[in-house]
Amino acid sequence: MRVGTGYDVHRLVSDRPLILGGLSIPHEKGLLGHSDADVLLHAIMDSLLGALALGDIGKHFPDTNESYKNISSLLLLEKVADLINKKGYKIENIDSTIIAQRPKLAPYIAQMRENIAKTLKISIDSISVKATTEEGLGFSGREEGISSQSICLLSRI
């Protein structure tokens, strides 16, 4: 068995869509990044890659590569799943948390879990997505950005 952790953060800006868990969420700001800046999926990918000592998403999908400009992180997650399978591992579970003051994310979590499970070709029961605020503290509390954390468990096939 292998365990991995992941963390990602992106700045909130005007004129960008807010994409979390592969889902476009209505909000007046979105996350700044080379890809779609989906902090949830980025943290999940880093936890999966880290579990197998494969580096991070910057190594596999560098922001210097124009082919990843504005790409859906669901497509990147699919590539990470292929790497895991080629290494002879399967995903047992993923537990993740989104840290954002606003918007309220509870109405979107079920669809995020579905998107992740479908992309990884695993049971939705193996995916946990939670959301919390920092009670107005720090950069997320001031609504300057959104972060996410993830942990995963992989086992050999």
mmCIF file of C-alpha atoms in Angstrom:
data_model
loop_
_atom_site.group_PDB
_atom_site.id
_atom_site.type_symbol
_atom_site.label_atom_id
_atom_site.label_comp_id
_atom_site.label_asym_id
_atom_site.label_seq_id
_atom_site.Cartn_x
_atom_site.Cartn_y
_atom_site.Cartn_z
ATOM 1 C CA MET A 1 0.000 0.000 0.000
ATOM 2 C CA ARG A 2 1.101 3.526 -0.751
ATOM 3 C CA VAL A 3 -0.171 6.810 0.749
ATOM 4 C CA GLY A 4 0.162 10.247 -0.828
ATOM 5 C CA THR A 5 -0.765 13.798 0.121
ATOM 6 C CA GLY A 6 -1.409 16.805 -2.064
ATOM 7 C CA TYR A 7 -1.981 20.533 -1.642
ATOM 8 C CA ASP A 8 -2.777 23.280 -4.117
ATOM 9 C CA VAL A 9 -3.743 26.943 -3.990
ATOM 10 C CA HIS A 10 -4.728 29.479 -6.638
ATOM 11 C CA ARG A 11 -5.568 33.175 -6.506
ATOM 12 C CA LEU A 12 -9.149 34.332 -7.149
ATOM 13 C CA VAL A 13 -9.446 36.834 -10.016
ATOM 14 C CA SER A 14 -12.132 38.451 -12.139
ATOM 15 C CA ASP A 15 -12.842 37.240 -15.676
ATOM 16 C CA ARG A 16 -12.096 33.572 -15.017
ATOM 17 C CA PRO A 17 -14.576 30.745 -14.447
ATOM 18 C CA LEU A 18 -14.527 28.993 -11.076
ATOM 19 C CA ILE A 19 -13.843 25.318 -11.774
ATOM 20 C CA LEU A 20 -13.768 22.859 -8.874
ATOM 21 C CA GLY A 21 -13.952 19.099 -9.228
ATOM 22 C CA GLY A 22 -14.386 19.511 -12.976
ATOM 23 C CA LEU A 23 -17.530 21.560 -12.401
ATOM 24 C CA SER A 24 -18.164 25.195 -13.335
ATOM 25 C CA ILE A 25 -19.549 26.894 -10.231
ATOM 26 C CA PRO A 26 -21.385 30.228 -10.421
ATOM 27 C CA HIS A 27 -19.250 32.899 -8.718
ATOM 28 C CA GLU A 28 -18.080 36.406 -9.524
ATOM 29 C CA LYS A 29 -14.437 35.276 -9.545
ATOM 30 C CA GLY A 30 -12.484 32.282 -10.759
ATOM 31 C CA LEU A 31 -9.064 30.800 -10.125
ATOM 32 C CA LEU A 32 -5.961 32.031 -11.911
ATOM 33 C CA GLY A 33 -3.725 29.387 -13.452
ATOM 34 C CA HIS A 34 -2.226 27.985 -16.628
ATOM 35 C CA SER A 35 -4.810 25.207 -16.864
ATOM 36 C CA ASP A 36 -8.373 25.593 -15.579
ATOM 37 C CA ALA A 37 -6.780 26.047 -12.102
ATOM 38 C CA ASP A 38 -9.001 23.416 -10.480
ATOM 39 C CA VAL A 39 -7.357 23.331 -7.033
ATOM 40 C CA LEU A 40 -9.314 20.265 -5.953
ATOM 41 C CA LEU A 41 -8.194 18.116 -8.865
ATOM 42 C CA HIS A 42 -4.648 19.492 -8.638
ATOM 43 C CA ALA A 43 -4.378 18.465 -4.981
ATOM 44 C CA ILE A 44 -5.831 15.043 -5.804
ATOM 45 C CA MET A 45 -3.378 14.542 -8.674
ATOM 46 C CA ASP A 46 -0.443 15.532 -6.475
ATOM 47 C CA SER A 47 -1.528 13.062 -3.798
ATOM 48 C CA LEU A 48 -1.814 10.263 -6.381
ATOM 49 C CA LEU A 49 1.527 11.069 -8.003
ATOM 50 C CA GLY A 50 3.187 11.457 -4.615
ATOM 51 C CA ALA A 51 1.968 8.056 -3.442
ATOM 52 C CA LEU A 52 4.086 6.465 -6.178
ATOM 53 C CA ALA A 53 7.000 8.933 -5.911
ATOM 54 C CA LEU A 54 6.270 10.205 -9.434
ATOM 55 C CA GLY A 55 6.787 13.896 -8.656
ATOM 56 C CA ASP A 56 4.014 16.448 -8.973
ATOM 57 C CA ILE A 57 1.716 17.892 -11.610
ATOM 58 C CA GLY A 58 4.271 20.591 -12.454
ATOM 59 C CA LYS A 59 6.664 17.858 -13.543
ATOM 60 C CA HIS A 60 4.092 16.053 -15.690
ATOM 61 C CA PHE A 61 2.093 19.058 -16.963
ATOM 62 C CA PRO A 62 4.416 22.099 -16.846
ATOM 63 C CA ASP A 63 2.959 25.588 -17.221
ATOM 64 C CA THR A 64 5.633 26.230 -19.866
ATOM 65 C CA ASN A 65 3.864 23.786 -22.188
ATOM 66 C CA GLU A 66 1.206 25.613 -24.207
ATOM 67 C CA SER A 67 -0.713 22.390 -24.853
ATOM 68 C CA TYR A 68 -1.869 22.559 -21.214
ATOM 69 C CA LYS A 69 -3.090 26.167 -21.467
ATOM 70 C CA ASN A 70 -6.698 26.303 -20.151
ATOM 71 C CA ILE A 71 -6.924 22.486 -20.323
ATOM 72 C CA SER A 72 -9.546 20.746 -18.225
ATOM 73 C CA SER A 73 -7.945 19.222 -15.145
ATOM 74 C CA LEU A 74 -10.251 16.230 -15.651
ATOM 75 C CA LEU A 75 -8.167 15.393 -18.738
ATOM 76 C CA LEU A 76 -4.985 15.682 -16.674
ATOM 77 C CA LEU A 77 -6.504 13.487 -13.956
ATOM 78 C CA GLU A 78 -7.210 10.862 -16.600
ATOM 79 C CA LYS A 79 -3.514 10.897 -17.579
ATOM 80 C CA VAL A 80 -2.518 10.487 -13.918
ATOM 81 C CA ALA A 81 -4.875 7.496 -13.630
ATOM 82 C CA ASP A 82 -3.116 5.933 -16.633
ATOM 83 C CA LEU A 83 0.264 6.388 -14.914
ATOM 84 C CA ILE A 84 -1.047 4.689 -11.769
ATOM 85 C CA ASN A 85 -2.387 1.748 -13.780
ATOM 86 C CA LYS A 86 0.892 1.380 -15.706
ATOM 87 C CA LYS A 87 2.754 1.201 -12.372
ATOM 88 C CA GLY A 88 0.476 -1.664 -11.324
ATOM 89 C CA TYR A 89 -1.540 0.148 -8.652
ATOM 90 C CA LYS A 90 -5.179 0.926 -8.047
ATOM 91 C CA ILE A 91 -6.838 3.680 -6.045
ATOM 92 C CA GLU A 92 -8.433 2.492 -2.811
ATOM 93 C CA ASN A 93 -9.692 5.882 -1.681
ATOM 94 C CA ILE A 94 -9.220 9.645 -1.875
ATOM 95 C CA ASP A 95 -10.131 12.074 0.896
ATOM 96 C CA SER A 96 -10.011 15.763 0.008
ATOM 97 C CA THR A 97 -10.974 19.149 1.410
ATOM 98 C CA ILE A 98 -11.590 22.461 -0.360
ATOM 99 C CA ILE A 99 -10.882 25.573 1.728
ATOM 100 C CA ALA A 100 -12.922 28.567 0.524
ATOM 101 C CA GLN A 101 -14.835 31.355 2.254
ATOM 102 C CA ARG A 102 -17.299 31.582 -0.632
ATOM 103 C CA PRO A 103 -19.167 30.304 -2.541
ATOM 104 C CA LYS A 104 -20.936 27.670 -0.488
ATOM 105 C CA LEU A 105 -19.956 24.371 -2.090
ATOM 106 C CA ALA A 106 -22.299 21.830 -0.465
ATOM 107 C CA PRO A 107 -24.750 21.866 -3.435
ATOM 108 C CA TYR A 108 -21.922 20.867 -5.825
ATOM 109 C CA ILE A 109 -20.027 18.192 -3.905
ATOM 110 C CA ALA A 110 -22.054 15.201 -5.150
ATOM 111 C CA GLN A 111 -21.372 16.166 -8.785
ATOM 112 C CA MET A 112 -17.668 16.752 -8.037
ATOM 113 C CA ARG A 113 -17.439 13.247 -6.552
ATOM 114 C CA GLU A 114 -19.177 11.816 -9.620
ATOM 115 C CA ASN A 115 -16.793 13.643 -11.977
ATOM 116 C CA ILE A 116 -13.741 12.362 -10.119
ATOM 117 C CA ALA A 117 -15.009 8.780 -9.817
ATOM 118 C CA LYS A 118 -15.980 8.631 -13.495
ATOM 119 C CA THR A 119 -12.628 10.030 -14.631
ATOM 120 C CA LEU A 120 -10.655 7.638 -12.427
ATOM 121 C CA LYS A 121 -13.003 4.711 -13.235
ATOM 122 C CA ILE A 122 -13.527 3.897 -9.551
ATOM 123 C CA SER A 123 -16.526 3.757 -7.245
ATOM 124 C CA ILE A 124 -17.931 7.036 -5.994
ATOM 125 C CA ASP A 125 -17.799 5.450 -2.534
ATOM 126 C CA SER A 126 -13.997 5.720 -2.775
ATOM 127 C CA ILE A 127 -14.114 9.517 -3.193
ATOM 128 C CA SER A 128 -14.608 11.985 -0.356
ATOM 129 C CA VAL A 129 -14.861 15.714 -1.025
ATOM 130 C CA LYS A 130 -15.467 18.131 1.820
ATOM 131 C CA ALA A 131 -15.533 21.920 1.987
ATOM 132 C CA THR A 132 -14.744 24.281 4.824
ATOM 133 C CA THR A 133 -14.059 27.952 5.455
ATOM 134 C CA GLU A 134 -11.305 29.517 7.533
ATOM 135 C CA GLU A 135 -13.824 31.649 9.404
ATOM 136 C CA GLY A 136 -12.644 34.826 7.677
ATOM 137 C CA LEU A 137 -8.971 34.215 8.506
ATOM 138 C CA GLY A 138 -6.023 34.135 6.119
ATOM 139 C CA PHE A 139 -5.991 34.503 2.329
ATOM 140 C CA SER A 140 -8.979 32.220 1.829
ATOM 141 C CA GLY A 141 -10.939 33.989 4.547
ATOM 142 C CA ARG A 142 -10.251 37.306 2.814
ATOM 143 C CA GLU A 143 -11.423 35.671 -0.439
ATOM 144 C CA GLU A 144 -8.057 36.155 -2.140
ATOM 145 C CA GLY A 145 -7.767 32.500 -3.105
ATOM 146 C CA ILE A 146 -8.948 28.944 -2.658
ATOM 147 C CA SER A 147 -6.881 25.955 -1.563
ATOM 148 C CA SER A 148 -7.390 22.225 -1.388
ATOM 149 C CA GLN A 149 -5.795 19.271 0.369
ATOM 150 C CA SER A 150 -5.939 15.594 -0.522
ATOM 151 C CA ILE A 151 -4.755 12.244 0.777
ATOM 152 C CA CYS A 152 -4.998 8.929 -1.041
ATOM 153 C CA LEU A 153 -4.369 5.253 -0.534
ATOM 154 C CA LEU A 154 -3.154 3.060 -3.391
ATOM 155 C CA SER A 155 -2.647 -0.694 -3.430
ATOM 156 C CA ARG A 156 -0.843 -2.996 -5.812
ATOM 157 C CA ILE A 157 -3.104 -4.655 -8.369
#
